[in-house]
Coordinates of C-alpha atoms and ligand atoms in Angstrom, one line a residue:
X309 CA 15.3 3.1 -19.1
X310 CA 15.2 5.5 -22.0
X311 CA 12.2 6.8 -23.7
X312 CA 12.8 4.9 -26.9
X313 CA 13.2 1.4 -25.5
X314 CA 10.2 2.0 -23.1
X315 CA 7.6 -0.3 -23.7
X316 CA 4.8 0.8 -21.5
X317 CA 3.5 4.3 -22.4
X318 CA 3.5 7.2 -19.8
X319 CA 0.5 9.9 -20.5
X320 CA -0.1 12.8 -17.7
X321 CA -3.4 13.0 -16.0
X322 CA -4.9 15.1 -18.0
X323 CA -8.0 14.8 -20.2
X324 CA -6.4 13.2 -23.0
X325 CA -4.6 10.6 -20.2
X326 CA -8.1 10.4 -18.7
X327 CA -9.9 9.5 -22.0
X328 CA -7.2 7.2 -22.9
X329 CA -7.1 5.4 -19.2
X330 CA -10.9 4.8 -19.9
X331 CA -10.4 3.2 -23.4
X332 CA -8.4 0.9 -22.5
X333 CA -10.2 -0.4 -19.1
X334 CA -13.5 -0.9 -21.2
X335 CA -11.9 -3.2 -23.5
X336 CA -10.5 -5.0 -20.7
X337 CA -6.8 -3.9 -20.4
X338 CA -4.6 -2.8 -17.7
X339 CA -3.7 1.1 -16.8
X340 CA -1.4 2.3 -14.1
X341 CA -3.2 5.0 -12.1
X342 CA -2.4 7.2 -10.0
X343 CA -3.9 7.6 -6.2
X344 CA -3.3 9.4 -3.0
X345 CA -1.7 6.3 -1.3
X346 CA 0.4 4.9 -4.3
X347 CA 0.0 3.9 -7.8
X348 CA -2.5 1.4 -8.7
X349 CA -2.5 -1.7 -11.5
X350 CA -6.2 -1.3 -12.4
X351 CA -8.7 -3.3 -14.6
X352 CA -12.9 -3.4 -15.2
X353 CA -13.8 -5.4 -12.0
X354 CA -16.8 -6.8 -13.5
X355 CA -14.8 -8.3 -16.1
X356 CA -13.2 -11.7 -14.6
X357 CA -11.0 -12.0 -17.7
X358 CA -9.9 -8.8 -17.0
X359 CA -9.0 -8.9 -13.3
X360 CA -6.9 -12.6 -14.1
X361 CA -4.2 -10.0 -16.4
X362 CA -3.7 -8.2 -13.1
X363 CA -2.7 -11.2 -11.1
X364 CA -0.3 -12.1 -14.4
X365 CA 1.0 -8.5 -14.4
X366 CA 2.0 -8.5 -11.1
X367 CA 2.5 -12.2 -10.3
X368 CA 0.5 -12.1 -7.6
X369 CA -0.2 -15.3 -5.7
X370 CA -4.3 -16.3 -6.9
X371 CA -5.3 -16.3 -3.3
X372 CA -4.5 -12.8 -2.7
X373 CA -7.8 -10.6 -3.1
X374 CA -8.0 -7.5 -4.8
X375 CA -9.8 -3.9 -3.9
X376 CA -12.4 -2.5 -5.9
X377 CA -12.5 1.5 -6.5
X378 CA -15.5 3.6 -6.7
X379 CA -16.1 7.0 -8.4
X380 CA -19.0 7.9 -5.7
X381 CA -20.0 6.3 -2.6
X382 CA -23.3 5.1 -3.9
X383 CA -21.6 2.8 -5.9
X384 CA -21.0 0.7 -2.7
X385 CA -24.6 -0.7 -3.3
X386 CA -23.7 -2.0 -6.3
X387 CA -20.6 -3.5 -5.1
X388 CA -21.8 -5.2 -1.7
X389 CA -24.7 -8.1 -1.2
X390 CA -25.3 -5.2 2.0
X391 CA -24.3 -2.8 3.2
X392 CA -24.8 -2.4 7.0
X393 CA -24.9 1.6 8.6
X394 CA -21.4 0.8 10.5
X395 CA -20.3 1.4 6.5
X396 CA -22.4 4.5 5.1
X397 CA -20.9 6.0 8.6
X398 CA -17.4 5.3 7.8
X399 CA -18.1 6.0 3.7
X400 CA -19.2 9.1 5.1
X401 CA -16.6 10.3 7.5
X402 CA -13.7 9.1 5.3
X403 CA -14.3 8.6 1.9
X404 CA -13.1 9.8 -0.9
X405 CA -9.8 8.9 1.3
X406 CA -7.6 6.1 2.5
X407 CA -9.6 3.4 4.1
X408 CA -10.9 0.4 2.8
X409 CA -14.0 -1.2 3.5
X410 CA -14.5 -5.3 3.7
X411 CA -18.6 -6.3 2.6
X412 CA -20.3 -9.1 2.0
X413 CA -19.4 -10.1 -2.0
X414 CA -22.7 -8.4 -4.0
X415 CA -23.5 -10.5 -7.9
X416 CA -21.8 -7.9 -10.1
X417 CA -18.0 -8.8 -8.3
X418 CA -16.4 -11.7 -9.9
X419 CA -15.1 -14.4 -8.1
X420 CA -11.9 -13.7 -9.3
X421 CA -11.4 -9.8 -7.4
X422 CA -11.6 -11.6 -3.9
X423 CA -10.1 -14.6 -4.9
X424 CA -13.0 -16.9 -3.9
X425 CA -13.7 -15.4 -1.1
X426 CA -17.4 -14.2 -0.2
X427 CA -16.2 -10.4 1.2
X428 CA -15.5 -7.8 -1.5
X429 CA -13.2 -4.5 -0.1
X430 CA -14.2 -1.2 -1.5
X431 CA -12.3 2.1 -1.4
X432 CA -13.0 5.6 -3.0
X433 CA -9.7 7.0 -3.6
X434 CA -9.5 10.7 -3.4
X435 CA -7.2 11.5 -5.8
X436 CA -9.0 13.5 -8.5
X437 CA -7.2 11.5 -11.5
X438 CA -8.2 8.3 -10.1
X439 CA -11.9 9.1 -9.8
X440 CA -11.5 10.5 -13.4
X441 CA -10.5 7.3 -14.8
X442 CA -13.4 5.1 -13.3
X443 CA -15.6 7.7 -14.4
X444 CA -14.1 7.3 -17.4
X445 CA -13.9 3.6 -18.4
X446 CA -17.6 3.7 -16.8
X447 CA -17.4 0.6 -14.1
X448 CA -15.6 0.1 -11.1
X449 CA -11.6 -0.8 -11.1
X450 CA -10.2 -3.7 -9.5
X451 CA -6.3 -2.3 -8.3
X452 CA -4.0 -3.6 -6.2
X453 CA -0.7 -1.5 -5.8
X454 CA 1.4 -1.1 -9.0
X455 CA 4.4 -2.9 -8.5
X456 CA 5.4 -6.8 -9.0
X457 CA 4.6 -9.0 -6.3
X458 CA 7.1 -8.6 -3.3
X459 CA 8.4 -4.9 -4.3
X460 CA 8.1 -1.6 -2.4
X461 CA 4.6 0.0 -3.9
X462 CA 5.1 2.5 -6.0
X463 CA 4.5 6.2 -4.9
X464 CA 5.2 7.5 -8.0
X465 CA 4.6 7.0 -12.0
X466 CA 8.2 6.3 -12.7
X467 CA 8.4 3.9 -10.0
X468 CA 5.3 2.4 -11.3
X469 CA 7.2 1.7 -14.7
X470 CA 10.5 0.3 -13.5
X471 CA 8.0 -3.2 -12.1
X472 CA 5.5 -3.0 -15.4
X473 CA 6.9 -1.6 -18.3
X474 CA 6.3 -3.9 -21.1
X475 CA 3.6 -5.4 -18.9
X476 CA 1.1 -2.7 -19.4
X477 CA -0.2 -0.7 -22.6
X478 CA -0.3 2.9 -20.1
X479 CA 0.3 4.2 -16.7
X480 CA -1.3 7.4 -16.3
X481 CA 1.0 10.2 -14.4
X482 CA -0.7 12.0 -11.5
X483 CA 2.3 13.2 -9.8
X484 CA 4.3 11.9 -6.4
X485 CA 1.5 10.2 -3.5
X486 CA 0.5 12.7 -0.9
X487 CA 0.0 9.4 1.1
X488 CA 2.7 7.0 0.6
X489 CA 1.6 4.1 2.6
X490 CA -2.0 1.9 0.9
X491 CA -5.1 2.5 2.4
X492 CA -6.0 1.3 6.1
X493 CA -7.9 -2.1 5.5
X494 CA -11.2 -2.6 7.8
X495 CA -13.5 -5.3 7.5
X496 CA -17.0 -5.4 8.8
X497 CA -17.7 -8.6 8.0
X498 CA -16.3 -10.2 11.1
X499 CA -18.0 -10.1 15.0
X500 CA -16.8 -6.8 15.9
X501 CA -14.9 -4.2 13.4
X502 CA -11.4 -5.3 12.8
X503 CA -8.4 -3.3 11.1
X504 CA -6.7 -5.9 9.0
X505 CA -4.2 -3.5 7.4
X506 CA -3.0 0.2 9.2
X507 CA -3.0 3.0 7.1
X508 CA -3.4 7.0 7.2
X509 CA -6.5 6.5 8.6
X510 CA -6.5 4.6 12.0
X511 CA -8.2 2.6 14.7
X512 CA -8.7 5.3 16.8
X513 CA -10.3 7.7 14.3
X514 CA -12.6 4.5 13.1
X515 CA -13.6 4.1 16.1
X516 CA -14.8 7.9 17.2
X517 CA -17.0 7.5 13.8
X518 CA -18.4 3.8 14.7
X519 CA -18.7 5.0 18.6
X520 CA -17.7 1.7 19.4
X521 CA -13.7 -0.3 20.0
X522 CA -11.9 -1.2 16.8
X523 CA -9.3 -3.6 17.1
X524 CA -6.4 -4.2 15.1
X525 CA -5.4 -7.8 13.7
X526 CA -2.5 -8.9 15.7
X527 CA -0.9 -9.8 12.7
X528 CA -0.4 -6.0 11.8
X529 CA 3.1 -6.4 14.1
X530 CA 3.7 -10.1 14.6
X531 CA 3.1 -11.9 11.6
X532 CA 1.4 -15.2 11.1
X533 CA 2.0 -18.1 13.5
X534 CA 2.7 -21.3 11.5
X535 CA -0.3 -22.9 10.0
X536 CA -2.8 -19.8 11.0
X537 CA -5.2 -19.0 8.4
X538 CA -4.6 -14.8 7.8
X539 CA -8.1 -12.9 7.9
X540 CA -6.5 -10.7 5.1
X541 CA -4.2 -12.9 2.6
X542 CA -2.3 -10.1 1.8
X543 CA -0.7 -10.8 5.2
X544 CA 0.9 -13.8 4.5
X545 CA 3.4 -12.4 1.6
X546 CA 6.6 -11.2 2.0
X547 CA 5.7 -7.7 1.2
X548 CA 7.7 -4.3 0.6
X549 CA 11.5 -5.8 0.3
X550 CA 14.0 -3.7 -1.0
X551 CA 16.9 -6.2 -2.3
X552 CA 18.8 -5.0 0.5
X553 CA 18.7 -7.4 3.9
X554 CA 16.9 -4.4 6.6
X555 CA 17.3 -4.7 10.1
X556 CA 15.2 -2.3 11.9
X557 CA 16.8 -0.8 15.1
X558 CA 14.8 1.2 18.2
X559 CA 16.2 3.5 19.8
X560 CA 16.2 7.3 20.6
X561 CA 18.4 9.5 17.7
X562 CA 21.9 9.3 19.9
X563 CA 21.4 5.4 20.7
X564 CA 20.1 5.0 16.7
X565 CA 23.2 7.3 15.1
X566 CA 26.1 5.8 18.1
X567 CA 25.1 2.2 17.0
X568 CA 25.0 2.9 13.5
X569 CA 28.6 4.5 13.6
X570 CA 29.4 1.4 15.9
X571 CA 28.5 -1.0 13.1
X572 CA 29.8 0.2 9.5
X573 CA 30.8 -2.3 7.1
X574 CA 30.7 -2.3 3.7
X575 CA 27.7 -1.9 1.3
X576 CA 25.7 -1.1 4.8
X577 CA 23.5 2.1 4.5
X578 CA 21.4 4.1 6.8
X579 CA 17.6 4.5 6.4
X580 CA 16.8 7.3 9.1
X581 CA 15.6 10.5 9.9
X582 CA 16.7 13.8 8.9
X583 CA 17.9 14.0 12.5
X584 CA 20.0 11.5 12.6
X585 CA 21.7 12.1 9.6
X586 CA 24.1 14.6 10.1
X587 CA 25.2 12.5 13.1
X588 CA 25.9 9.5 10.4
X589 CA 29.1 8.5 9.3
X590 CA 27.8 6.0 6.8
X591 CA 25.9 6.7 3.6
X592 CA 22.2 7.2 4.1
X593 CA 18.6 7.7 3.3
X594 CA 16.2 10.0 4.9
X595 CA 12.7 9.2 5.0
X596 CA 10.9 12.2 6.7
X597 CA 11.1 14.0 10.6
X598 CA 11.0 11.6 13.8
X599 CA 8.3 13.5 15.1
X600 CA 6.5 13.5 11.4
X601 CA 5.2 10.2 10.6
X602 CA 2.6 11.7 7.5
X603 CA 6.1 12.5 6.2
X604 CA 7.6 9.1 7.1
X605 CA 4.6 7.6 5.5
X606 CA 4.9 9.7 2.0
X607 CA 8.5 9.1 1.8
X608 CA 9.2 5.5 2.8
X609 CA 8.3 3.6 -0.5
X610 CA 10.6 5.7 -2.6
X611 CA 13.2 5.3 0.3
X612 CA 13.5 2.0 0.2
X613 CA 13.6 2.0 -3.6
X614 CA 16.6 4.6 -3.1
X615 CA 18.5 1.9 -1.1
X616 CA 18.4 -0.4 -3.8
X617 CA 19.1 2.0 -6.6
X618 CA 22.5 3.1 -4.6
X619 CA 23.1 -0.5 -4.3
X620 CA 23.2 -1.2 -0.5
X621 CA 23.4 -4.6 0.5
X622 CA 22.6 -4.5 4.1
X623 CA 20.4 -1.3 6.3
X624 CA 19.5 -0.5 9.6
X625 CA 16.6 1.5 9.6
X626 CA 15.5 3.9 12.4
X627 CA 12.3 2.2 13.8
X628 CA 9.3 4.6 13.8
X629 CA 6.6 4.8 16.7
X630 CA 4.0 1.9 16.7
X631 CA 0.9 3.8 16.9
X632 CA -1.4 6.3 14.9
X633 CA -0.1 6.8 11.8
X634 CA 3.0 5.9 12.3
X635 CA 2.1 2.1 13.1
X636 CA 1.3 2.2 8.8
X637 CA 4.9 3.0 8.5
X638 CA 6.0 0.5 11.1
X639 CA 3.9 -1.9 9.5
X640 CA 5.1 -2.1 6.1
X641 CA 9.1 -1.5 7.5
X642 CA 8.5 -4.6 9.7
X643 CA 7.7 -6.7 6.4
X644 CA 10.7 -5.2 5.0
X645 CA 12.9 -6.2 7.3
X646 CA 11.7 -9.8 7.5
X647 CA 10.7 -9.4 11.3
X648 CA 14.6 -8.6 12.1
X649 CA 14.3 -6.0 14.5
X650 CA 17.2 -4.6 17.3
X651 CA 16.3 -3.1 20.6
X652 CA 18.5 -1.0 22.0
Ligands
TXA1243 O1 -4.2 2.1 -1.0 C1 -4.5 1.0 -1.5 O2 -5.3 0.3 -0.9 C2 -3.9 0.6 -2.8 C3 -4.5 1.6 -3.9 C4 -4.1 1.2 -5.3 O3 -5.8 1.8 -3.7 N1 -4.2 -0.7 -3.1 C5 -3.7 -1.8 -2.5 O4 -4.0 -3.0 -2.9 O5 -2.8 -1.6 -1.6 P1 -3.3 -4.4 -2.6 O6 -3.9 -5.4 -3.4 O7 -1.8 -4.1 -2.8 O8 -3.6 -4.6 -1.1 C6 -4.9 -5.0 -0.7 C7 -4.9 -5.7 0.6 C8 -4.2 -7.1 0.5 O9 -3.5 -7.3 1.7 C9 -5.4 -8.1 0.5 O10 -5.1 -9.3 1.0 C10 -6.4 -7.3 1.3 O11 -6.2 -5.9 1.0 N2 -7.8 -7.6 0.9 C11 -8.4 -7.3 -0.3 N3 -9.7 -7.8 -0.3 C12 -9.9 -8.5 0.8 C13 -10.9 -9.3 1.3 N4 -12.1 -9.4 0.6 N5 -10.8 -9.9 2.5 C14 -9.6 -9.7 3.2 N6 -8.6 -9.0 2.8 C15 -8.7 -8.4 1.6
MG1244 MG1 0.2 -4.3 -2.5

């Protein structure tokens, strides 16, 4: 894409992006923003006119509900119908940061952000830019992740471009994710405290701050059974697929590499980790240290990106661990491969 065929402009996060950002998300547009997990595809969320151009921009399925960001944690009372003290813990311990919080729907929330639903999910992000810009256009923001339905999210502005230019008027440019991997999705709206979605933040840190178990969905690593309803409908999607068919293969770095080199064919790539890859004798992509899931997390979006820019057709990817942090990572590489995973 060249700069004079670009459709969709790019402005840096600066005060002129910011002021620009905030015009446009009064009137009721759509501005890419940057935060510390990936880019966002924001819009006023008190505006249901509005939040229906996101689902458009993206084609996103209308039954898949959308978080609302804050500027400060006060807000939350303006957001939520309650707000129990579970929440002004958890606001309190992690936010501005990666964890999103599931509330009972408050009057000011559209139907249209939650998709019918009575819950509304909240997040402060803690990238500086992205609290910037809902200062700026003055109301909360309604984002999902920036790209089109189906694709890797994007961890950076250019990647943010390649799903929506001609789509949207601006994305704003706040530089490469620290994160990588969205937010970790909790609701408290259910029994007892539930992570629907893994994310930087995880169970076990939730539940030091709640003092009480916080289990995860079990649809975080096996999917929906036929006909089960999802708790999150993000769930159900086919998420986070690269055009390339994954397979994801477990095993230690010689099992990984051997099988690999056992198995080359053409238009097969690697996605591993820097160890294995001087072992490879097939083209690959690294996405971070074995022993370094933050890394793994920053770095897998734009991997899998990198797979189909260098036109592989099939991959086997170097499973990561399934807990802690990690488990974001496995998460979202599980979707990618459809489920297909080898044990070796
Ligand atoms: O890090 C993030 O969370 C990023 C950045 C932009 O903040 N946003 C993001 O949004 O990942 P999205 O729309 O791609 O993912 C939101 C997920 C979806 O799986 C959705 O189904 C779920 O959260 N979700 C949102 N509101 C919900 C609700 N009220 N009840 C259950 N699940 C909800
Ligand atoms: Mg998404």
């Amino acid at each position: 894409m060249s700069e004079n065929t670009r459709k969709t402009q790019l402005l840096s996060g600066d005060a002129a992006g910011i002021a620009a950002a905030g015009e446009i998300l009064a009137a009721g547009g759509l501005v890419g923003i940057p935060t510390e997990t990936v880019y966002g595809l924001a819009a006023d969320a008190t505006n249901a006119q509005a939040v229906l151009s996101i689902y458009a921009a993206k084609e996103r399925p209308a039954d898949n509900p959308l978080i609302v960001h804050i500027a400060e944690p006060e807000e939350m009372y303006e957001i939520a119908a309650e707000v129990p003290e579970a929440a002004v813990r958890l606001a309190e311990a992690f936010w501005p940061g990666p964890l999103t919080i599931i509330l009972p729907r408050g009057k000011k929330i559209p139907p249209e952000v939650s998709a019918g639903l009575d819950t509304v999910s909240i997040r402060m992000p803690a990238h500086p830019v992205a609290r910037a810009i809902i200062k700026a256009g003055g109301r909360p923001l309604a984002a999902p992740s920036g790209n089109r339905s189906g694709r890797p999210s994007p961890t950076t502005a250019r990647h943010m471009l390649e799903d929506m230019d001609g789509r949207i008027p601006l994305i704003v440019d706040g530089g490469a994710c620290s994160v990588g991997v969205e937010s970790t999705v909790m609701t408290l709206c259910t029994e007892e405290p539930l992570v629907l979605r893994p994310g930087a933040v995880t169970a076990e840190q939730l539940s030091v701050v709640l003092g009480c178990p916080v289990r995860l969905s079990h649809a975080i690593t096996e999917g929906l059974k036929d006909g089960e309803a999802p708790q999150s409908p993000g769930m159900k999607y086919k998420h986070y697929a690269p055009k390339a068919e994954v397979t994801l293969v477990v095993g230690s770095t010689e099992q990984y590499t051997a099988y690999v080199n056992a198995h080359r064919e053409e238009g097969r790539m690697a996605l591993c980790f820097a160890e294995d890859a001087p072992l490879l004798q097939t083209a690959c992509v690294v996405y971070g240290e074995a022993e370094h899931p933050e890394q793994q997390a920053q770095q897998v979006f734009s991997a899998l990106r990198e797979l189909d820019e260098r036109g592989a057709k099939t991959v086997l990817a170097h499973c990561p661990q399934t807990s802690g942090v990690a488990l974001a990572v496995y998460n979202r590489l599980l979707r990618a491969a459809a489920f297909r995973v080898i044990q070796l």
